[in-house]
mmCIF file of N, CA and C in Angstrom:
data_model
loop_
_atom_site.group_PDB
_atom_site.id
_atom_site.type_symbol
_atom_site.label_atom_id
_atom_site.label_comp_id
_atom_site.label_asym_id
_atom_site.label_seq_id
_atom_site.Cartn_x
_atom_site.Cartn_y
_atom_site.Cartn_z
ATOM 1 N N MET A 8 10.649 27.524 6.154
ATOM 2 C CA MET A 8 10.870 27.129 5.138
ATOM 3 C C MET A 8 10.213 27.565 3.867
ATOM 4 N N GLN A 9 10.883 27.558 2.755
ATOM 5 C CA GLN A 9 10.423 28.290 1.516
ATOM 6 C C GLN A 9 9.701 27.330 0.718
ATOM 7 N N LEU A 10 8.645 27.587 0.174
ATOM 8 C CA LEU A 10 7.496 27.007 -0.218
ATOM 9 C C LEU A 10 7.691 26.535 -1.465
ATOM 10 N N ASN A 11 8.759 27.336 -2.477
ATOM 11 C CA ASN A 11 9.344 26.864 -3.621
ATOM 12 C C ASN A 11 10.337 25.705 -3.499
ATOM 13 N N VAL A 12 11.004 25.732 -2.509
ATOM 14 C CA VAL A 12 11.816 24.460 -2.150
ATOM 15 C C VAL A 12 11.105 23.250 -2.196
ATOM 16 N N VAL A 13 10.076 23.341 -1.501
ATOM 17 C CA VAL A 13 9.232 21.923 -1.251
ATOM 18 C C VAL A 13 8.723 21.854 -2.496
ATOM 19 N N LEU A 14 8.332 22.533 -3.080
ATOM 20 C CA LEU A 14 7.349 22.418 -4.320
ATOM 21 C C LEU A 14 8.443 21.673 -5.358
ATOM 22 N N VAL A 15 9.619 22.277 -5.540
ATOM 23 C CA VAL A 15 10.637 21.831 -6.406
ATOM 24 C C VAL A 15 11.376 20.457 -5.900
ATOM 25 N N PHE A 16 11.171 20.423 -4.702
ATOM 26 C CA PHE A 16 11.803 18.725 -4.311
ATOM 27 C C PHE A 16 10.316 17.979 -5.004
ATOM 28 N N CYS A 17 9.273 18.285 -4.741
ATOM 29 C CA CYS A 17 8.196 17.251 -4.964
ATOM 30 C C CYS A 17 8.130 17.105 -6.393
ATOM 31 N N VAL A 18 8.305 18.251 -7.590
ATOM 32 C CA VAL A 18 8.324 17.814 -8.735
ATOM 33 C C VAL A 18 9.759 17.153 -9.187
ATOM 34 N N ALA A 19 10.790 17.427 -8.438
ATOM 35 C CA ALA A 19 11.848 16.459 -8.753
ATOM 36 C C ALA A 19 11.767 14.951 -8.452
ATOM 37 N N VAL A 20 11.031 14.829 -7.629
ATOM 38 C CA VAL A 20 10.628 13.389 -7.243
ATOM 39 C C VAL A 20 9.753 12.835 -8.159
ATOM 40 N N VAL A 21 8.742 13.556 -8.878
ATOM 41 C CA VAL A 21 8.045 13.367 -9.854
ATOM 42 C C VAL A 21 8.625 13.049 -11.197
ATOM 43 N N PHE A 22 9.278 13.983 -11.506
ATOM 44 C CA PHE A 22 10.276 13.757 -12.560
ATOM 45 C C PHE A 22 11.222 12.339 -12.526
ATOM 46 N N ASN A 23 11.773 12.133 -11.361
ATOM 47 C CA ASN A 23 12.506 11.038 -11.352
ATOM 48 C C ASN A 23 11.643 9.721 -11.691
ATOM 49 N N ALA A 24 10.600 9.438 -11.000
ATOM 50 C CA ALA A 24 9.526 8.542 -11.296
ATOM 51 C C ALA A 24 9.151 8.257 -12.667
ATOM 52 N N LEU A 25 8.750 9.541 -13.088
ATOM 53 C CA LEU A 25 8.433 9.420 -14.553
ATOM 54 C C LEU A 25 9.402 9.127 -15.577
ATOM 55 N N ALA A 26 10.714 9.425 -15.250
ATOM 56 C CA ALA A 26 12.018 8.794 -15.986
ATOM 57 C C ALA A 26 12.016 7.686 -15.948
ATOM 58 N N ASN A 27 11.786 7.015 -14.912
ATOM 59 C CA ASN A 27 11.741 5.266 -14.736
ATOM 60 C C ASN A 27 10.595 4.441 -15.367
ATOM 61 N N ILE A 28 9.400 5.462 -15.424
ATOM 62 C CA ILE A 28 8.405 4.746 -16.334
ATOM 63 C C ILE A 28 8.815 4.970 -17.557
ATOM 64 N N LEU A 29 9.153 6.151 -18.190
ATOM 65 C CA LEU A 29 9.498 6.044 -19.554
ATOM 66 C C LEU A 29 10.466 5.364 -20.065
ATOM 67 N N ILE A 30 11.608 5.093 -19.340
ATOM 68 C CA ILE A 30 12.606 4.064 -19.638
ATOM 69 C C ILE A 30 12.288 2.619 -19.752
ATOM 70 N N LYS A 31 11.318 2.236 -18.589
ATOM 71 C CA LYS A 31 10.653 0.809 -18.929
ATOM 72 C C LYS A 31 9.788 1.065 -20.327
ATOM 73 N N THR A 32 9.204 1.728 -20.540
ATOM 74 C CA THR A 32 8.288 1.947 -21.855
ATOM 75 C C THR A 32 9.183 1.630 -23.021
ATOM 76 N N SER A 33 10.077 2.597 -23.018
ATOM 77 C CA SER A 33 11.387 2.268 -24.159
ATOM 78 C C SER A 33 11.787 0.822 -24.377
ATOM 79 N N ALA A 34 12.035 -0.096 -23.273
ATOM 80 C CA ALA A 34 12.328 -1.235 -23.276
ATOM 81 C C ALA A 34 11.260 -2.452 -23.750
ATOM 82 N N LEU A 35 10.125 -1.982 -23.787
ATOM 83 C CA LEU A 35 8.840 -2.836 -23.929
ATOM 84 C C LEU A 35 9.097 -3.321 -25.679
ATOM 85 N N PRO A 36 8.703 -4.665 -25.833
ATOM 86 C CA PRO A 36 8.494 -4.910 -27.410
ATOM 87 C C PRO A 36 7.900 -4.009 -28.261
ATOM 88 N N SER A 37 6.679 -3.755 -27.924
ATOM 89 C CA SER A 37 6.089 -2.829 -28.527
ATOM 90 C C SER A 37 6.618 -1.297 -28.897
ATOM 91 N N ALA A 38 7.668 -1.245 -28.075
ATOM 92 C CA ALA A 38 8.279 0.176 -28.406
ATOM 93 C C ALA A 38 9.548 0.055 -29.244
ATOM 94 N N ALA A 39 9.948 -0.928 -29.331
ATOM 95 C CA ALA A 39 11.140 -1.341 -30.367
ATOM 96 C C ALA A 39 10.640 -1.554 -31.723
ATOM 97 N N LYS A 40 10.877 -1.075 -32.707
ATOM 98 C CA LYS A 40 10.518 -1.103 -34.054
ATOM 99 C C LYS A 40 11.064 -2.231 -34.830
ATOM 100 N N ASP A 41 12.161 -2.605 -34.175
ATOM 101 C CA ASP A 41 12.919 -3.788 -34.933
ATOM 102 C C ASP A 41 13.926 -4.582 -34.084
ATOM 103 N N GLU A 42 14.083 -5.746 -34.298
ATOM 104 C CA GLU A 42 14.945 -6.585 -33.383
ATOM 105 C C GLU A 42 16.358 -6.640 -33.650
ATOM 106 N N ALA A 43 16.950 -5.668 -33.914
ATOM 107 C CA ALA A 43 18.313 -5.292 -34.396
ATOM 108 C C ALA A 43 19.308 -5.901 -33.196
ATOM 109 N N THR A 44 20.591 -6.005 -33.509
ATOM 110 C CA THR A 44 21.454 -6.646 -32.576
ATOM 111 C C THR A 44 22.730 -5.544 -32.551
ATOM 112 N N GLY A 45 23.558 -5.795 -31.399
ATOM 113 C CA GLY A 45 24.835 -5.079 -31.539
ATOM 114 C C GLY A 45 24.727 -3.495 -31.468
ATOM 115 N N PHE A 46 25.475 -2.862 -32.284
ATOM 116 C CA PHE A 46 25.666 -1.855 -32.456
ATOM 117 C C PHE A 46 24.351 -1.073 -32.839
ATOM 118 N N MET A 47 23.814 -1.510 -33.899
ATOM 119 C CA MET A 47 22.203 -0.986 -34.476
ATOM 120 C C MET A 47 21.296 -1.436 -33.156
ATOM 121 N N ALA A 48 21.312 -2.158 -32.544
ATOM 122 C CA ALA A 48 20.189 -2.029 -31.282
ATOM 123 C C ALA A 48 20.706 -0.870 -30.571
ATOM 124 N N LEU A 49 21.894 -0.497 -29.973
ATOM 125 C CA LEU A 49 22.217 0.432 -29.451
ATOM 126 C C LEU A 49 21.824 1.835 -30.013
ATOM 127 N N VAL A 50 21.883 1.884 -31.145
ATOM 128 C CA VAL A 50 21.526 3.293 -31.957
ATOM 129 C C VAL A 50 19.833 3.227 -32.035
ATOM 130 N N GLN A 51 19.122 2.108 -31.970
ATOM 131 C CA GLN A 51 17.704 2.313 -31.733
ATOM 132 C C GLN A 51 17.239 2.613 -30.318
ATOM 133 N N THR A 52 17.968 2.047 -29.423
ATOM 134 C CA THR A 52 17.722 2.525 -28.001
ATOM 135 C C THR A 52 17.937 3.957 -27.870
ATOM 136 N N VAL A 53 18.980 4.507 -28.120
ATOM 137 C CA VAL A 53 19.349 6.155 -28.052
ATOM 138 C C VAL A 53 18.367 6.763 -28.924
ATOM 139 N N LEU A 54 17.820 6.287 -29.996
ATOM 140 C CA LEU A 54 17.047 7.072 -30.666
ATOM 141 C C LEU A 54 15.447 6.776 -30.361
ATOM 142 N N ASN A 55 14.966 6.136 -29.531
ATOM 143 C CA ASN A 55 13.639 5.904 -29.165
ATOM 144 C C ASN A 55 12.760 6.980 -28.279
ATOM 145 N N PRO A 56 12.140 7.562 -28.794
ATOM 146 C CA PRO A 56 11.647 8.714 -27.996
ATOM 147 C C PRO A 56 11.173 8.571 -26.701
ATOM 148 N N TYR A 57 10.678 7.409 -26.386
ATOM 149 C CA TYR A 57 10.591 7.075 -24.855
ATOM 150 C C TYR A 57 11.914 6.931 -23.808
ATOM 151 N N PHE A 58 12.944 6.575 -24.757
ATOM 152 C CA PHE A 58 14.297 6.637 -23.769
ATOM 153 C C PHE A 58 14.587 7.888 -23.660
ATOM 154 N N VAL A 59 14.673 8.605 -24.846
ATOM 155 C CA VAL A 59 15.073 10.213 -25.045
ATOM 156 C C VAL A 59 14.065 11.065 -23.818
ATOM 157 N N ALA A 60 13.003 10.750 -23.883
ATOM 158 C CA ALA A 60 12.036 11.421 -22.864
ATOM 159 C C ALA A 60 12.409 11.083 -21.364
ATOM 160 N N GLY A 61 12.833 9.786 -21.127
ATOM 161 C CA GLY A 61 13.510 9.478 -19.828
ATOM 162 C C GLY A 61 14.576 10.041 -19.322
ATOM 163 N N LEU A 62 15.528 10.132 -20.283
ATOM 164 C CA LEU A 62 16.768 10.876 -20.235
ATOM 165 C C LEU A 62 16.352 12.471 -19.845
ATOM 166 N N VAL A 63 15.405 12.988 -20.605
ATOM 167 C CA VAL A 63 15.434 14.540 -20.278
ATOM 168 C C VAL A 63 14.626 14.655 -18.923
ATOM 169 N N ALA A 64 13.455 13.461 -18.530
ATOM 170 C CA ALA A 64 13.220 13.636 -17.245
ATOM 171 C C ALA A 64 14.077 13.672 -16.107
ATOM 172 N N PHE A 65 14.966 12.540 -16.244
ATOM 173 C CA PHE A 65 16.000 12.336 -15.169
ATOM 174 C C PHE A 65 16.814 13.755 -15.053
ATOM 175 N N GLY A 66 17.247 14.321 -16.252
ATOM 176 C CA GLY A 66 17.775 15.554 -16.073
ATOM 177 C C GLY A 66 17.203 16.338 -15.482
ATOM 178 N N PHE A 67 15.620 16.713 -15.532
ATOM 179 C CA PHE A 67 15.075 17.409 -14.957
ATOM 180 C C PHE A 67 14.717 17.677 -13.188
ATOM 181 N N ALA A 68 14.949 15.876 -13.079
ATOM 182 C CA ALA A 68 14.946 15.740 -11.665
ATOM 183 C C ALA A 68 16.240 15.942 -11.067
ATOM 184 N N LEU A 69 17.236 16.046 -11.806
ATOM 185 C CA LEU A 69 18.596 16.473 -11.223
ATOM 186 C C LEU A 69 18.672 17.659 -10.940
ATOM 187 N N LEU A 70 18.442 18.601 -11.875
ATOM 188 C CA LEU A 70 18.435 19.758 -11.644
ATOM 189 C C LEU A 70 17.510 20.218 -10.554
ATOM 190 N N GLY A 71 16.346 19.678 -10.406
ATOM 191 C CA GLY A 71 15.559 20.214 -9.052
ATOM 192 C C GLY A 71 16.232 19.688 -7.994
ATOM 193 N N TYR A 72 16.710 18.574 -7.790
ATOM 194 C CA TYR A 72 17.467 18.040 -6.607
ATOM 195 C C TYR A 72 18.688 18.648 -6.485
ATOM 196 N N LYS A 73 19.578 19.194 -7.235
ATOM 197 C CA LYS A 73 20.539 20.038 -7.069
ATOM 198 C C LYS A 73 20.035 21.695 -6.658
ATOM 199 N N PHE A 74 19.009 22.042 -7.321
ATOM 200 C CA PHE A 74 18.546 23.176 -6.748
ATOM 201 C C PHE A 74 17.993 23.177 -5.395
ATOM 202 N N VAL A 75 17.325 22.063 -4.774
ATOM 203 C CA VAL A 75 17.071 21.946 -3.223
ATOM 204 C C VAL A 75 18.047 21.696 -2.379
ATOM 205 N N LEU A 76 19.186 21.131 -2.851
ATOM 206 C CA LEU A 76 20.309 20.830 -1.828
ATOM 207 C C LEU A 76 20.944 22.268 -1.963
ATOM 208 N N GLY A 77 21.037 22.994 -3.011
ATOM 209 C CA GLY A 77 21.863 24.265 -3.010
ATOM 210 C C GLY A 77 21.206 25.109 -2.051
ATOM 211 N N LYS A 78 19.950 25.255 -1.741
ATOM 212 C CA LYS A 78 18.962 25.762 -0.713
ATOM 213 C C LYS A 78 19.352 25.623 0.578
ATOM 214 N N GLY A 79 19.999 24.501 0.586
ATOM 215 C CA GLY A 79 20.338 24.123 2.188
ATOM 216 C C GLY A 79 19.424 22.958 2.806
ATOM 217 N N LEU A 80 19.006 22.178 1.905
ATOM 218 C CA LEU A 80 18.267 20.815 2.333
ATOM 219 C C LEU A 80 19.524 19.982 2.801
ATOM 220 N N LYS A 81 19.037 19.345 4.123
ATOM 221 C CA LYS A 81 20.259 18.470 4.343
ATOM 222 C C LYS A 81 20.188 17.200 3.445
ATOM 223 N N LEU A 82 21.434 16.628 2.883
ATOM 224 C CA LEU A 82 21.608 15.548 2.045
ATOM 225 C C LEU A 82 21.221 14.549 2.709
ATOM 226 N N SER A 83 21.549 14.441 4.012
ATOM 227 C CA SER A 83 21.421 13.000 4.951
ATOM 228 C C SER A 83 19.589 12.771 5.014
ATOM 229 N N LEU A 84 19.001 13.915 4.620
ATOM 230 C CA LEU A 84 17.569 13.743 4.888
ATOM 231 C C LEU A 84 17.149 13.672 3.634
ATOM 232 N N ALA A 85 17.498 14.485 2.850
ATOM 233 C CA ALA A 85 16.972 14.762 1.448
ATOM 234 C C ALA A 85 17.062 13.594 0.556
ATOM 235 N N TYR A 86 17.937 12.772 0.464
ATOM 236 C CA TYR A 86 18.427 11.740 -0.742
ATOM 237 C C TYR A 86 17.510 10.455 0.136
ATOM 238 N N PRO A 87 17.246 10.241 1.339
ATOM 239 C CA PRO A 87 16.184 8.873 1.740
ATOM 240 C C PRO A 87 14.752 9.308 1.425
ATOM 241 N N VAL A 88 14.386 10.671 1.336
ATOM 242 C CA VAL A 88 13.097 10.957 1.364
ATOM 243 C C VAL A 88 12.677 11.160 -0.475
ATOM 244 N N PHE A 89 13.814 11.540 -0.897
ATOM 245 C CA PHE A 89 13.857 11.380 -2.434
ATOM 246 C C PHE A 89 13.634 10.209 -3.166
ATOM 247 N N THR A 90 14.194 9.191 -2.692
ATOM 248 C CA THR A 90 14.348 7.990 -3.600
ATOM 249 C C THR A 90 13.190 7.107 -2.526
ATOM 250 N N SER A 91 12.970 7.138 -1.695
ATOM 251 C CA SER A 91 11.945 6.352 -0.991
ATOM 252 C C SER A 91 10.511 6.893 -1.673
ATOM 253 N N SER A 92 10.187 8.238 -1.826
ATOM 254 C CA SER A 92 8.998 8.588 -2.288
ATOM 255 C C SER A 92 9.070 8.288 -4.004
ATOM 256 N N GLY A 93 9.975 8.270 -4.305
ATOM 257 C CA GLY A 93 10.199 7.860 -5.826
ATOM 258 C C GLY A 93 9.752 6.411 -6.053
ATOM 259 N N PHE A 94 10.189 5.586 -5.185
ATOM 260 C CA PHE A 94 9.891 4.266 -4.790
ATOM 261 C C PHE A 94 8.773 3.604 -4.894
ATOM 262 N N ILE A 95 7.856 4.684 -3.976
ATOM 263 C CA ILE A 95 6.446 4.575 -4.027
ATOM 264 C C ILE A 95 5.828 5.012 -5.462
ATOM 265 N N LEU A 96 6.146 5.967 -5.775
ATOM 266 C CA LEU A 96 5.686 6.260 -7.199
ATOM 267 C C LEU A 96 5.634 5.316 -8.332
ATOM 268 N N VAL A 97 7.162 4.813 -8.302
ATOM 269 C CA VAL A 97 7.056 4.029 -9.452
ATOM 270 C C VAL A 97 6.296 2.741 -9.176
ATOM 271 N N LEU A 98 6.295 2.421 -8.179
ATOM 272 C CA LEU A 98 5.369 0.991 -7.777
ATOM 273 C C LEU A 98 4.062 1.254 -8.294
ATOM 274 N N MET A 99 3.442 2.255 -7.638
ATOM 275 C CA MET A 99 2.099 2.654 -8.004
ATOM 276 C C MET A 99 1.934 2.802 -9.422
ATOM 277 N N ALA A 100 2.729 3.637 -10.269
ATOM 278 C CA ALA A 100 2.624 3.630 -11.664
ATOM 279 C C ALA A 100 2.912 2.606 -12.387
ATOM 280 N N SER A 101 3.826 1.616 -11.898
ATOM 281 C CA SER A 101 3.920 0.205 -12.748
ATOM 282 C C SER A 101 2.715 -0.516 -12.479
ATOM 283 N N ALA A 102 1.949 -0.285 -11.525
ATOM 284 C CA ALA A 102 0.670 -1.231 -11.027
ATOM 285 C C ALA A 102 -0.366 -0.715 -12.029
ATOM 286 N N TYR A 103 -0.346 0.531 -12.107
ATOM 287 C CA TYR A 103 -1.320 1.095 -13.319
ATOM 288 C C TYR A 103 -1.032 1.063 -14.719
ATOM 289 N N PHE A 104 0.160 1.417 -14.850
ATOM 290 C CA PHE A 104 0.533 1.572 -16.359
ATOM 291 C C PHE A 104 1.222 0.047 -16.984
ATOM 292 N N PHE A 105 1.577 -0.625 -16.286
ATOM 293 C CA PHE A 105 2.046 -1.972 -16.675
ATOM 294 C C PHE A 105 1.304 -2.979 -16.259
ATOM 295 N N LYS A 106 0.423 -2.928 -15.211
ATOM 296 C CA LYS A 106 -0.287 -3.704 -14.864
ATOM 297 C C LYS A 106 0.385 -5.035 -13.815
ATOM 298 N N GLU A 107 1.286 -4.470 -13.344
ATOM 299 C CA GLU A 107 2.146 -5.325 -12.587
ATOM 300 C C GLU A 107 1.310 -5.331 -11.164
ATOM 301 N N LYS A 108 1.274 -6.638 -10.695
ATOM 302 C CA LYS A 108 0.574 -6.894 -9.139
ATOM 303 C C LYS A 108 1.291 -6.497 -8.269
ATOM 304 N N LEU A 109 0.519 -5.882 -7.201
ATOM 305 C CA LEU A 109 1.355 -5.405 -6.030
ATOM 306 C C LEU A 109 0.914 -6.646 -5.016
ATOM 307 N N THR A 110 1.816 -7.309 -4.257
ATOM 308 C CA THR A 110 1.370 -8.325 -3.325
ATOM 309 C C THR A 110 1.172 -7.641 -1.988
ATOM 310 N N VAL A 111 0.528 -8.538 -1.110
ATOM 311 C CA VAL A 111 0.264 -8.028 0.474
ATOM 312 C C VAL A 111 1.594 -7.459 0.857
ATOM 313 N N THR A 112 2.686 -7.990 0.521
ATOM 314 C CA THR A 112 3.906 -7.622 1.223
ATOM 315 C C THR A 112 4.574 -6.476 0.629
ATOM 316 N N GLN A 113 4.170 -5.972 -0.355
ATOM 317 C CA GLN A 113 4.454 -4.849 -1.190
ATOM 318 C C GLN A 113 3.710 -3.784 -0.299
ATOM 319 N N TRP A 114 2.330 -3.839 -0.053
ATOM 320 C CA TRP A 114 1.505 -2.950 0.408
ATOM 321 C C TRP A 114 2.008 -2.657 1.728
ATOM 322 N N ILE A 115 2.442 -3.586 2.660
ATOM 323 C CA ILE A 115 2.974 -3.351 3.944
ATOM 324 C C ILE A 115 4.123 -2.572 3.689
ATOM 325 N N GLY A 116 5.102 -3.173 2.706
ATOM 326 C CA GLY A 116 6.254 -2.361 2.587
ATOM 327 C C GLY A 116 5.954 -0.876 2.571
ATOM 328 N N ILE A 117 4.941 -0.625 1.406
ATOM 329 C CA ILE A 117 4.365 0.917 1.155
ATOM 330 C C ILE A 117 4.150 1.764 2.451
ATOM 331 N N GLY A 118 3.555 0.914 3.220
ATOM 332 C CA GLY A 118 3.246 1.454 4.527
ATOM 333 C C GLY A 118 4.383 1.813 5.199
ATOM 334 N N PHE A 119 5.328 0.925 5.504
ATOM 335 C CA PHE A 119 6.364 1.156 6.303
ATOM 336 C C PHE A 119 7.242 2.218 5.778
ATOM 337 N N ILE A 120 7.280 2.220 4.456
ATOM 338 C CA ILE A 120 8.160 3.442 3.718
ATOM 339 C C ILE A 120 7.517 4.841 3.950
ATOM 340 N N LEU A 121 6.167 4.831 3.551
ATOM 341 C CA LEU A 121 5.262 6.210 4.275
ATOM 342 C C LEU A 121 5.641 6.714 5.543
ATOM 343 N N ILE A 122 5.593 5.656 6.243
ATOM 344 C CA ILE A 122 5.902 6.097 7.728
ATOM 345 C C ILE A 122 7.414 6.459 7.878
ATOM 346 N N GLY A 123 8.157 5.737 7.377
ATOM 347 C CA GLY A 123 9.662 6.306 7.456
ATOM 348 C C GLY A 123 9.900 7.631 6.700
ATOM 349 N N VAL A 124 9.259 7.995 5.627
ATOM 350 C CA VAL A 124 9.100 9.316 4.811
ATOM 351 C C VAL A 124 8.698 10.330 5.634
ATOM 352 N N TRP A 125 7.403 10.033 6.119
ATOM 353 C CA TRP A 125 6.983 11.129 7.260
ATOM 354 C C TRP A 125 7.837 11.705 8.270
ATOM 355 N N LEU A 126 8.375 10.363 9.186
ATOM 356 C CA LEU A 126 9.314 10.500 10.227
ATOM 357 C C LEU A 126 10.339 11.386 9.806
ATOM 358 N N THR A 127 10.958 11.231 8.819
ATOM 359 C CA THR A 127 12.046 11.771 8.142
ATOM 360 C C THR A 127 12.019 13.191 7.601
ATOM 361 N N ALA A 128 10.565 13.172 6.811
ATOM 362 C CA ALA A 128 10.484 14.663 6.430
ATOM 363 C C ALA A 128 9.969 15.631 7.516
ATOM 364 N N LEU A 129 9.656 15.112 8.627
ATOM 365 C CA LEU A 129 9.230 16.290 9.789
ATOM 366 C C LEU A 129 10.669 17.120 9.899
ATOM 367 N N GLN A 130 12.040 16.518 9.713
ATOM 368 C CA GLN A 130 13.117 17.269 10.068
ATOM 369 C C GLN A 130 13.853 17.790 8.741
ATOM 370 N N MET A 131 13.429 17.255 7.594
ATOM 371 C CA MET A 131 13.883 17.462 6.363
ATOM 372 C C MET A 131 14.142 18.817 6.049
ATOM 373 N N PHE A 132 12.905 19.599 6.337
ATOM 374 C CA PHE A 132 13.150 21.018 5.436
ATOM 375 C C PHE A 132 13.189 21.958 6.456
ATOM 376 N N GLU A 133 14.127 21.700 7.566
ATOM 377 C CA GLU A 133 14.694 22.612 8.420
ATOM 378 C C GLU A 133 15.954 23.099 7.668
ATOM 379 N N ILE A 134 16.074 24.011 6.917
ATOM 380 C CA ILE A 134 17.350 24.491 6.296
ATOM 381 C C ILE A 134 18.180 24.998 7.105
ATOM 382 N N GLU A 135 19.451 24.736 6.438
ATOM 383 C CA GLU A 135 20.705 24.718 6.893
ATOM 384 C C GLU A 135 21.169 26.052 6.492
ATOM 385 N N SER A 136 21.793 26.817 7.611
ATOM 386 C CA SER A 136 22.061 28.357 7.187
ATOM 387 C C SER A 136 23.379 28.286 6.365
#
C-alpha cells in the first residue's frame, strides 16, 4: 500500500468534514448580514465566505477521493469508510464548535462505527491491479 494513497484518503475525509462545518457556519444567524428573502437571500448565501469555503473544501475532498479511487482503492470499501469517518469527525466537530450535546446513544453509535470502520479498513487498502 502506498503511503500517499492513505494520506490523501485521510486528508479528503478531513476536507469533507470541514466542508460540512463551514456550510453549517454559513447558515448560522450571525453569519448572515441581512434577512433578505427570495433571490437576494440566494445571492447572499452564494457570496457568504463560509459557504464559499465549504464549497472549496468539498471540491478538495472530491479531488482527493477521485485520486485514491484512481489508484485502485475499492469503491465498495472506500465509500463506507469515507462516509463513516466523516460522520464521526462532523459529530465531534459539532460538539466542539457548535456546543451540540452528544448523547449516550450517540457515543455508543460512534463506538460501533469505529469498530465497523476498523474492520472495513483492514481490507480497504488492498489495492486492485
